[in-house]
Coordinates of C-alpha atoms in Angstrom, one line a residue:
X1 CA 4.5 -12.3 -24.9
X2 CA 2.1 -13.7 -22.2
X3 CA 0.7 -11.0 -19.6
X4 CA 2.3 -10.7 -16.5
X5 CA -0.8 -12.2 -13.9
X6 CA -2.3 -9.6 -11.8
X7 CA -0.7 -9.8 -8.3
X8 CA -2.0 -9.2 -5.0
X9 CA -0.7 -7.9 -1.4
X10 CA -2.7 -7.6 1.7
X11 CA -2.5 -4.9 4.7
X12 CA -0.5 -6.7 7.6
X13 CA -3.1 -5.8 10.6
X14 CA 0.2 -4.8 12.8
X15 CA -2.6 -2.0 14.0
X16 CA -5.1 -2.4 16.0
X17 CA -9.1 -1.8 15.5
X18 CA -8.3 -4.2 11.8
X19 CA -9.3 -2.7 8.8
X20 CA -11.9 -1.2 9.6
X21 CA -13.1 1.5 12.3
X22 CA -16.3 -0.2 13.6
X23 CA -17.6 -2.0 16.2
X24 CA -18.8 -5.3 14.0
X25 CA -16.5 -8.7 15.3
X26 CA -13.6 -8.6 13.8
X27 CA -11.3 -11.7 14.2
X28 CA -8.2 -10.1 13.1
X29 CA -5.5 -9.6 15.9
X30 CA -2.6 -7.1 15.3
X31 CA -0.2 -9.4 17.4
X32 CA 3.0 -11.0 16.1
X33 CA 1.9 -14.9 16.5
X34 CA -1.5 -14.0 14.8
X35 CA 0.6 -12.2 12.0
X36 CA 3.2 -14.8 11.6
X37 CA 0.4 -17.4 11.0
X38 CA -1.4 -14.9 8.6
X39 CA 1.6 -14.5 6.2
X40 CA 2.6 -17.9 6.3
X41 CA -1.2 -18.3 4.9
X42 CA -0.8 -15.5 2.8
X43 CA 1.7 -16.8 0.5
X44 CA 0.2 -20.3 0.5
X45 CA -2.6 -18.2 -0.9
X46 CA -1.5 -16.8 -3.9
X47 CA -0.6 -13.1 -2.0
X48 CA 3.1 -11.6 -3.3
X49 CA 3.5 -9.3 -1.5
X50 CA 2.0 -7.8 2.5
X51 CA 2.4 -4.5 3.5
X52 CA 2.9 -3.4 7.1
X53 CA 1.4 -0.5 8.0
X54 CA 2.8 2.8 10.1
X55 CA 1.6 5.0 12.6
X56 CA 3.4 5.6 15.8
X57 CA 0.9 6.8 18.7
X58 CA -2.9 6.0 19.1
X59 CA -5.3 7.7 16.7
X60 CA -8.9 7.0 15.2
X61 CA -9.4 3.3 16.9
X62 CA -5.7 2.3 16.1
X63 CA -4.9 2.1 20.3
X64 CA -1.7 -0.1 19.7
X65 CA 0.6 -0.7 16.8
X66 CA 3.6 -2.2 15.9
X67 CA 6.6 -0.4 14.2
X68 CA 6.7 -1.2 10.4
X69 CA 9.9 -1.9 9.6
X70 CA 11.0 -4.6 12.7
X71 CA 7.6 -5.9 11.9
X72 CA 8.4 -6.7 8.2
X73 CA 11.9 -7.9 9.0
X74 CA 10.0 -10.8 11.2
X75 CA 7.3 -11.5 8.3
X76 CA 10.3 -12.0 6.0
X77 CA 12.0 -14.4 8.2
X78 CA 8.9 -16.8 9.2
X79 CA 7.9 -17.0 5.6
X80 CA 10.1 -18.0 2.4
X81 CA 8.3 -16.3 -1.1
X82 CA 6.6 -13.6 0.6
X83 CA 7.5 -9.9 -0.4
X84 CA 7.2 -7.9 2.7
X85 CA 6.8 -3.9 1.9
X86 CA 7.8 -1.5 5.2
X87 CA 6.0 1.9 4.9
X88 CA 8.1 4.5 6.0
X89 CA 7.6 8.2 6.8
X90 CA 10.7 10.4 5.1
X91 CA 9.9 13.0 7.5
X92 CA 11.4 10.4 10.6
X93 CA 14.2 8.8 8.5
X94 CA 17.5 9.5 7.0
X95 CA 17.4 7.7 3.5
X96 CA 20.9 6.8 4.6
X97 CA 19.6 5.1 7.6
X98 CA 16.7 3.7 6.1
X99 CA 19.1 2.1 3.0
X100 CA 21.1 0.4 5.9
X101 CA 18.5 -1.3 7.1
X102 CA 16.9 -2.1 3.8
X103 CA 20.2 -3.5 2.5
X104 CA 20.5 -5.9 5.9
X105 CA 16.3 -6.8 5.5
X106 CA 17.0 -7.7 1.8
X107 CA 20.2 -9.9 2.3
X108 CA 18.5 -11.8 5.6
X109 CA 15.3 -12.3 3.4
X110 CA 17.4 -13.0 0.2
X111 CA 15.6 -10.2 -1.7
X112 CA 12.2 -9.7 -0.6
X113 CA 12.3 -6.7 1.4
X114 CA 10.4 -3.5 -0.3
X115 CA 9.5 -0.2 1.4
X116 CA 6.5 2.2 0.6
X117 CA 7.3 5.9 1.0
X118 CA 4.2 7.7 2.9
X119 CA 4.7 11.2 2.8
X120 CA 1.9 11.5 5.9
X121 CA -1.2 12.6 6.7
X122 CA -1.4 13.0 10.5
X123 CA 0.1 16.3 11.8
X124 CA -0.2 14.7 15.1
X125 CA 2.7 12.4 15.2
X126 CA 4.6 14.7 13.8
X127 CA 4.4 17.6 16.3
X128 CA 4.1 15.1 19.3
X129 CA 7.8 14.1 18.0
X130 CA 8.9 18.0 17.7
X131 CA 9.1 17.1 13.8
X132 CA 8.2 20.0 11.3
X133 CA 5.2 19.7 9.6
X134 CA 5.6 21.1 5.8
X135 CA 2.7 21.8 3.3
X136 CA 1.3 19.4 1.4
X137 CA 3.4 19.6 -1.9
X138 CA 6.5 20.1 -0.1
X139 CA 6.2 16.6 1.6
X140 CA 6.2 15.2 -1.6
X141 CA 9.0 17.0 -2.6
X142 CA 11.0 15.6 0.3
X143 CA 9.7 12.3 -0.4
X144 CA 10.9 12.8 -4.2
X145 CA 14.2 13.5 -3.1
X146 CA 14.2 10.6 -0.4
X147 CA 13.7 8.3 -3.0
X148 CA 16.6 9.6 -5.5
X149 CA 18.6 9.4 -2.5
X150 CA 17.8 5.7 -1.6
X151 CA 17.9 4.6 -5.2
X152 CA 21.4 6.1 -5.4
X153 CA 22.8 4.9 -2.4
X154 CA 21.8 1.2 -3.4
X155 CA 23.0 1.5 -6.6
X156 CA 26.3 3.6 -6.9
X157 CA 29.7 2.9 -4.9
X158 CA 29.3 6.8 -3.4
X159 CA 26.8 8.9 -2.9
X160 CA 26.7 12.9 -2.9
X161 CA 23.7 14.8 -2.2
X162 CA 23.1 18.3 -1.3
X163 CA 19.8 18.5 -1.5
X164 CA 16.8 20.8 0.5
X165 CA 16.3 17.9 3.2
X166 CA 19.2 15.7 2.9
X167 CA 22.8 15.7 2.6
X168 CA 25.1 12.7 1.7
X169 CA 29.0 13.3 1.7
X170 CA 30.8 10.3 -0.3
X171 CA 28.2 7.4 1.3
X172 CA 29.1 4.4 0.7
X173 CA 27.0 1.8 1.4
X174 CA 28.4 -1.9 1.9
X175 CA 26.9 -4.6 1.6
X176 CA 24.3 -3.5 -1.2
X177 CA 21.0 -5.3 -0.8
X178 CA 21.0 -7.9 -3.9
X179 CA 20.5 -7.3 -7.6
X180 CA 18.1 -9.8 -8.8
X181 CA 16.8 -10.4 -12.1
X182 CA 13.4 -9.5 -11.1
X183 CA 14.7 -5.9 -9.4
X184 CA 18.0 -4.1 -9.1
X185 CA 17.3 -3.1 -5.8
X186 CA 14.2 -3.6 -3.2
X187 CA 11.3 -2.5 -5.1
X188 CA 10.2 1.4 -4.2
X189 CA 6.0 1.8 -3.5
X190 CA 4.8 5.0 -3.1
X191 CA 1.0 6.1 -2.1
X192 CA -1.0 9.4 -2.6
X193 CA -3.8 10.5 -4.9
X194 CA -3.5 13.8 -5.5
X195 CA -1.5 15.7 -8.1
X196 CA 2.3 16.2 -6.6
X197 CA 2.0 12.9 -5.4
X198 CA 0.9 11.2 -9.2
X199 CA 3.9 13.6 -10.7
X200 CA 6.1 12.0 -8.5
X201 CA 5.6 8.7 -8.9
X202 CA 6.4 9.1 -12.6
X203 CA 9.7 10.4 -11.7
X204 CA 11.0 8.2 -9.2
X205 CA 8.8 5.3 -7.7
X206 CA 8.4 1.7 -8.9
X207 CA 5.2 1.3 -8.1
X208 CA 2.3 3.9 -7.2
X209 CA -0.3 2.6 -4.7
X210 CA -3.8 4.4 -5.4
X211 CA -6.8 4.7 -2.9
X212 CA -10.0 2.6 -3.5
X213 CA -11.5 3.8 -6.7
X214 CA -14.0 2.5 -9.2
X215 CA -13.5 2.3 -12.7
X216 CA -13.5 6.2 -14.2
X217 CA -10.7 7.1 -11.0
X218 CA -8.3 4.2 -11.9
X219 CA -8.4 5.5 -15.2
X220 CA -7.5 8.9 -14.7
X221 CA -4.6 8.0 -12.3
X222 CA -2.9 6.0 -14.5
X223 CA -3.1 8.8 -17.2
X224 CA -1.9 11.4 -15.2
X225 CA 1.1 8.5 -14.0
X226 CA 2.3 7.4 -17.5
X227 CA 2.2 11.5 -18.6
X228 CA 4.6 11.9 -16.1
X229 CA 6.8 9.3 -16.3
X230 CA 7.0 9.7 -20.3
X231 CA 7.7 13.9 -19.6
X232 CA 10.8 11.8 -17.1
X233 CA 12.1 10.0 -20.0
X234 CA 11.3 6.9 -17.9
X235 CA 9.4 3.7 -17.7
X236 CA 6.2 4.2 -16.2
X237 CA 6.1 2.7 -12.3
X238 CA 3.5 -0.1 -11.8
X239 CA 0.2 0.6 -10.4
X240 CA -1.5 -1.1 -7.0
X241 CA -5.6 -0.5 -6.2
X242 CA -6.8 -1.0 -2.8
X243 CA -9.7 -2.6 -2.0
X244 CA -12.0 -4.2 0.9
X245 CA -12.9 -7.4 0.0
X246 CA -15.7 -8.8 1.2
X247 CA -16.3 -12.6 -0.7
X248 CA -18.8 -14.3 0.5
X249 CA -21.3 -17.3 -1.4
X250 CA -24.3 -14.9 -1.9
X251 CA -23.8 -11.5 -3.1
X252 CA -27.0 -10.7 -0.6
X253 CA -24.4 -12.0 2.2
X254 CA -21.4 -10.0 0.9
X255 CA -24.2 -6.6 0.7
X256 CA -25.1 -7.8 4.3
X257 CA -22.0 -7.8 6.1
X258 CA -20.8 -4.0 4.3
X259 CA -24.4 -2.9 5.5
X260 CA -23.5 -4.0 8.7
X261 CA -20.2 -3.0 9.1
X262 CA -21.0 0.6 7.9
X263 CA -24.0 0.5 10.6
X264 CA -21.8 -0.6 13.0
X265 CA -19.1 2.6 12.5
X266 CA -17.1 4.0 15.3
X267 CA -18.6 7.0 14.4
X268 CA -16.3 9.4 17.1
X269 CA -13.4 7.6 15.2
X270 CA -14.4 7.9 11.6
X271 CA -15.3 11.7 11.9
X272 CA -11.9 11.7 13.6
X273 CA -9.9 10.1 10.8
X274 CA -12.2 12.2 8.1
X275 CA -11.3 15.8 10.0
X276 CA -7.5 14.8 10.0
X277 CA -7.2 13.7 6.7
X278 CA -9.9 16.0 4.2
X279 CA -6.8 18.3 4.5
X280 CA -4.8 16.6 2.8
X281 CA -6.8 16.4 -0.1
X282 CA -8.3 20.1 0.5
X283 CA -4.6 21.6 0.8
X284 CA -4.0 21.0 -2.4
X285 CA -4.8 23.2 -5.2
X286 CA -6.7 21.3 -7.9
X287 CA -8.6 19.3 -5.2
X288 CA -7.3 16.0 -5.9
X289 CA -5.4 15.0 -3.0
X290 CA -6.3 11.8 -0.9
X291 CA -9.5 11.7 0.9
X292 CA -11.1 15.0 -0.4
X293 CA -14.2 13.9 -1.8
X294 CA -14.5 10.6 0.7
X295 CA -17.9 9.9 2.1
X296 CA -18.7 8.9 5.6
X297 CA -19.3 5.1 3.9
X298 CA -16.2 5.2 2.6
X299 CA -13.8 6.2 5.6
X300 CA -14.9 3.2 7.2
X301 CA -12.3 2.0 5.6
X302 CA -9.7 4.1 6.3
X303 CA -8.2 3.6 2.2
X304 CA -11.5 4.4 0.9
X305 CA -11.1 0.3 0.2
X306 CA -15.5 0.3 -0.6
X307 CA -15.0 2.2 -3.3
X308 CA -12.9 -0.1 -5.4
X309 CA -16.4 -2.9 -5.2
X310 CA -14.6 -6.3 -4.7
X311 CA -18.0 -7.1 -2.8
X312 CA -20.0 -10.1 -3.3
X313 CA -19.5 -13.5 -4.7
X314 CA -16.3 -15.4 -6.3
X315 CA -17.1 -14.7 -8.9
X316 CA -18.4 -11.5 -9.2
X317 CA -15.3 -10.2 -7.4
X318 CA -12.5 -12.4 -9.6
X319 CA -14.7 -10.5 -13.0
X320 CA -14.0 -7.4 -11.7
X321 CA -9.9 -7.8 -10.6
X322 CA -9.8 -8.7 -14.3
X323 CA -11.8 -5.6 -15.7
X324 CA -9.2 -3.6 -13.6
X325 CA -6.3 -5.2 -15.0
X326 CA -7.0 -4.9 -18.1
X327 CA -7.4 -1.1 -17.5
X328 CA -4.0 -1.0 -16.2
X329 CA -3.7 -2.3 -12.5
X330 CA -0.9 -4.5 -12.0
X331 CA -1.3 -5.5 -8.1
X332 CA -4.6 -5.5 -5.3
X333 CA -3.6 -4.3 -2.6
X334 CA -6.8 -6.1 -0.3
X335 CA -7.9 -6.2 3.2
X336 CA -9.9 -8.5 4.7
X337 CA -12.7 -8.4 7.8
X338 CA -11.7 -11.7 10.1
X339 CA -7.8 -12.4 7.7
X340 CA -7.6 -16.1 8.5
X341 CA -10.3 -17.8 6.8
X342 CA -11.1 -14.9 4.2
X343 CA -7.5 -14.7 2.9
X344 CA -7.6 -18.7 2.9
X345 CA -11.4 -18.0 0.8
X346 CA -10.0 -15.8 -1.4
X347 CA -7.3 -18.4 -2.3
X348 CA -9.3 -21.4 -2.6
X349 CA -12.7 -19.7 -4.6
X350 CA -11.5 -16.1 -5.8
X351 CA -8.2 -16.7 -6.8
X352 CA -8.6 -19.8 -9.3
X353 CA -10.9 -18.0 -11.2
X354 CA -9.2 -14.6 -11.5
X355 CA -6.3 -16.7 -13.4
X356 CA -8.8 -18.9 -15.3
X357 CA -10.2 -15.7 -16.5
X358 CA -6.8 -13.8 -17.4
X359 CA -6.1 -16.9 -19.3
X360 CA -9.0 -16.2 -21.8
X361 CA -7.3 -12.8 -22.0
X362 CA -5.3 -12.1 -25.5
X363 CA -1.4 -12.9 -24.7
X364 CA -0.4 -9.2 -24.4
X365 CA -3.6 -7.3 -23.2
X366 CA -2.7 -3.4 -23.4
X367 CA -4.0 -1.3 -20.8
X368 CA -7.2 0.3 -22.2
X369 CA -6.3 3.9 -21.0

């Protein structure tokens, strides 16, 4: 049975400051005409899937944003094969709620909707909403159980639920969004590094979105993903990698413009972002929680998107997507300095010889974990 082809998604910039906090030019806009133009791109270019981002006040360089979920519902209407994924934070949604909307998303974009459940890093919005914020492994567990619930309510004629965060009394959700034969229901993403989070995402989640990482960090992830999914009695969930890709003709360009970018840093920002974020990682007991052991370098891009080393030419970059996949990644999940003409780049020189190389690959390639 042929391989499924490694897929890619990129980071809708429906935030301001792009996709990275420094002061280099960035022609990226977080505006809806710039966006709408970007995604029709996008999936002229060989991109699946986009994922709009969430935060809901100004923080670390991101002045203005756009909600995630309207956002995604205009993606999916000004584009036609593009699989638009809404993050969401279950601390400032219902599941109920959230499954409404889902359900009307999927049927208006006839089954391309997705959401990605961010458990959340930034105390901030929280307590400027008058919203608890809980302990690190508990917001996973109310992310866990957010999940069951929306799975069940987009599945089952009723749902009942008495659960530690939520509580459904015979919901019944009509219409359902639409059962396809590539998904039952919109396809469930989840992030996080650290250990609740990979526990969870064996449990419950179809896909599990990691943090840049090289090699040796991809590897371990997965492990500790597929343990937990075969301890669930389930098939494991997929696995996305972010990365900053920087393509350029010349690997000396490509080392040139992370030089600069890194040189240029917001440093005020990044050390910003770093102190509101190492707890995350640092709250958790083994250590292994997002952004722990992040550099300075590396929270320049805010997903730790360096790390993963999709940085220098075609092909250099389209040999290294394929060493990935064949250690178990399934999607890139990529962001881009100026989006326009690199996303239209990576489609015309990247792109081609990522799937020239997979097709050298043996028919089934198992992951090498």
């Amino acid at each position: 049975m042929p391989a499924e082809p490694v897929k890619f998604a990129y980071w809708v910039p429906n935030v301001s400051g792009g996709l990275v906090t420094s002061k280099i030019e960035q022609r990226t806009d977080w505006g809806y005409d710039y966006n709408r133009e970007l995604a029709v791109l996008a999936e002229n270019n060989g991109f699946d899937y986009a994922l709009s981002q969430v935060r809901y006040m100004a923080s670390y360089g991101a002045e203005y944003q756009h909600e995630s979920t309207s956002f995604s519902l205009a993606l999916l209407l000004a584009t036609q094969r593009l699989k638009v994924i809404a993050a969401v934070h279950p601390g400032l949604w219902h599941p109920g709620v959230l499954a409404k909307l889902g359900a009307t998303a999927d049927h208006l974009s006839n089954g391309r909707f997705a959401v990605n459940v961010v458990s959340g890093w930034f105390k901030g919005e929280f307590t400027a909403l008058g919203e608890p914020w809980l302990e690190h492994d508990e917001r996973y567990r109310r992310s866990e159980e957010f999940i069951r619930a929306l799975r069940q309510i987009w599945t089952e004629d009723h749902t009942e639920l008495a659960g530690d965060f939520y509580r459904l009394r015979d919901f019944s959700l009509k219409p359902k969004p639409l059962n396809t034969p590539e998904r039952p229901h919109p396809e469930i993403f989840q992030g996080g590094n650290s250990s609740a989070a990979r526990r969870m995402a064996g449990r419950v989640s179809d896909w599990y979105f990691s943090n840049g990482k090289d090699f040796d960090g991809v590897v371990e992830q997965i492990e500790d993903v597929r343990k937990s999914a075969a301890e669930a009695g389930r098939t494991a969930p997929k696995f996305g990698l972010n990365g900053f890709l920087i393509a350029r003709d010349t690997e000396a360009e490509a080392r040139d413009t992370l030089r600069e970018i890194v040189a240029k840093a917001d440093t005020e920002a990044v050390e910003g972002f770093g102190n509101a974020v190492k707890q995350a990682g640092q709250s958790t007991a083994d250590r292994k929680g997002m952004w722990q052991d992040s550099s300075f370098e590396d929270l320049v891009q805010y997903n730790d998107g360096f790390r993963t080393g999709l940085i220098g030419t075609p092909e250099q970059i389209a040999e290294r997507i394929v060493a990935y996949k064949k250690l178990g990644v399934d999607l890139l999940l990529l962001g881009f300095l100026h989006y326009h003409e690199e996303v239209e780049y990576f489609g015309k020189r990247v792109l081609p010889l990522v799937r020239e190389l997979e097709a050298q690959l043996p028919e089934s390639v198992p992951a090498q974990v």
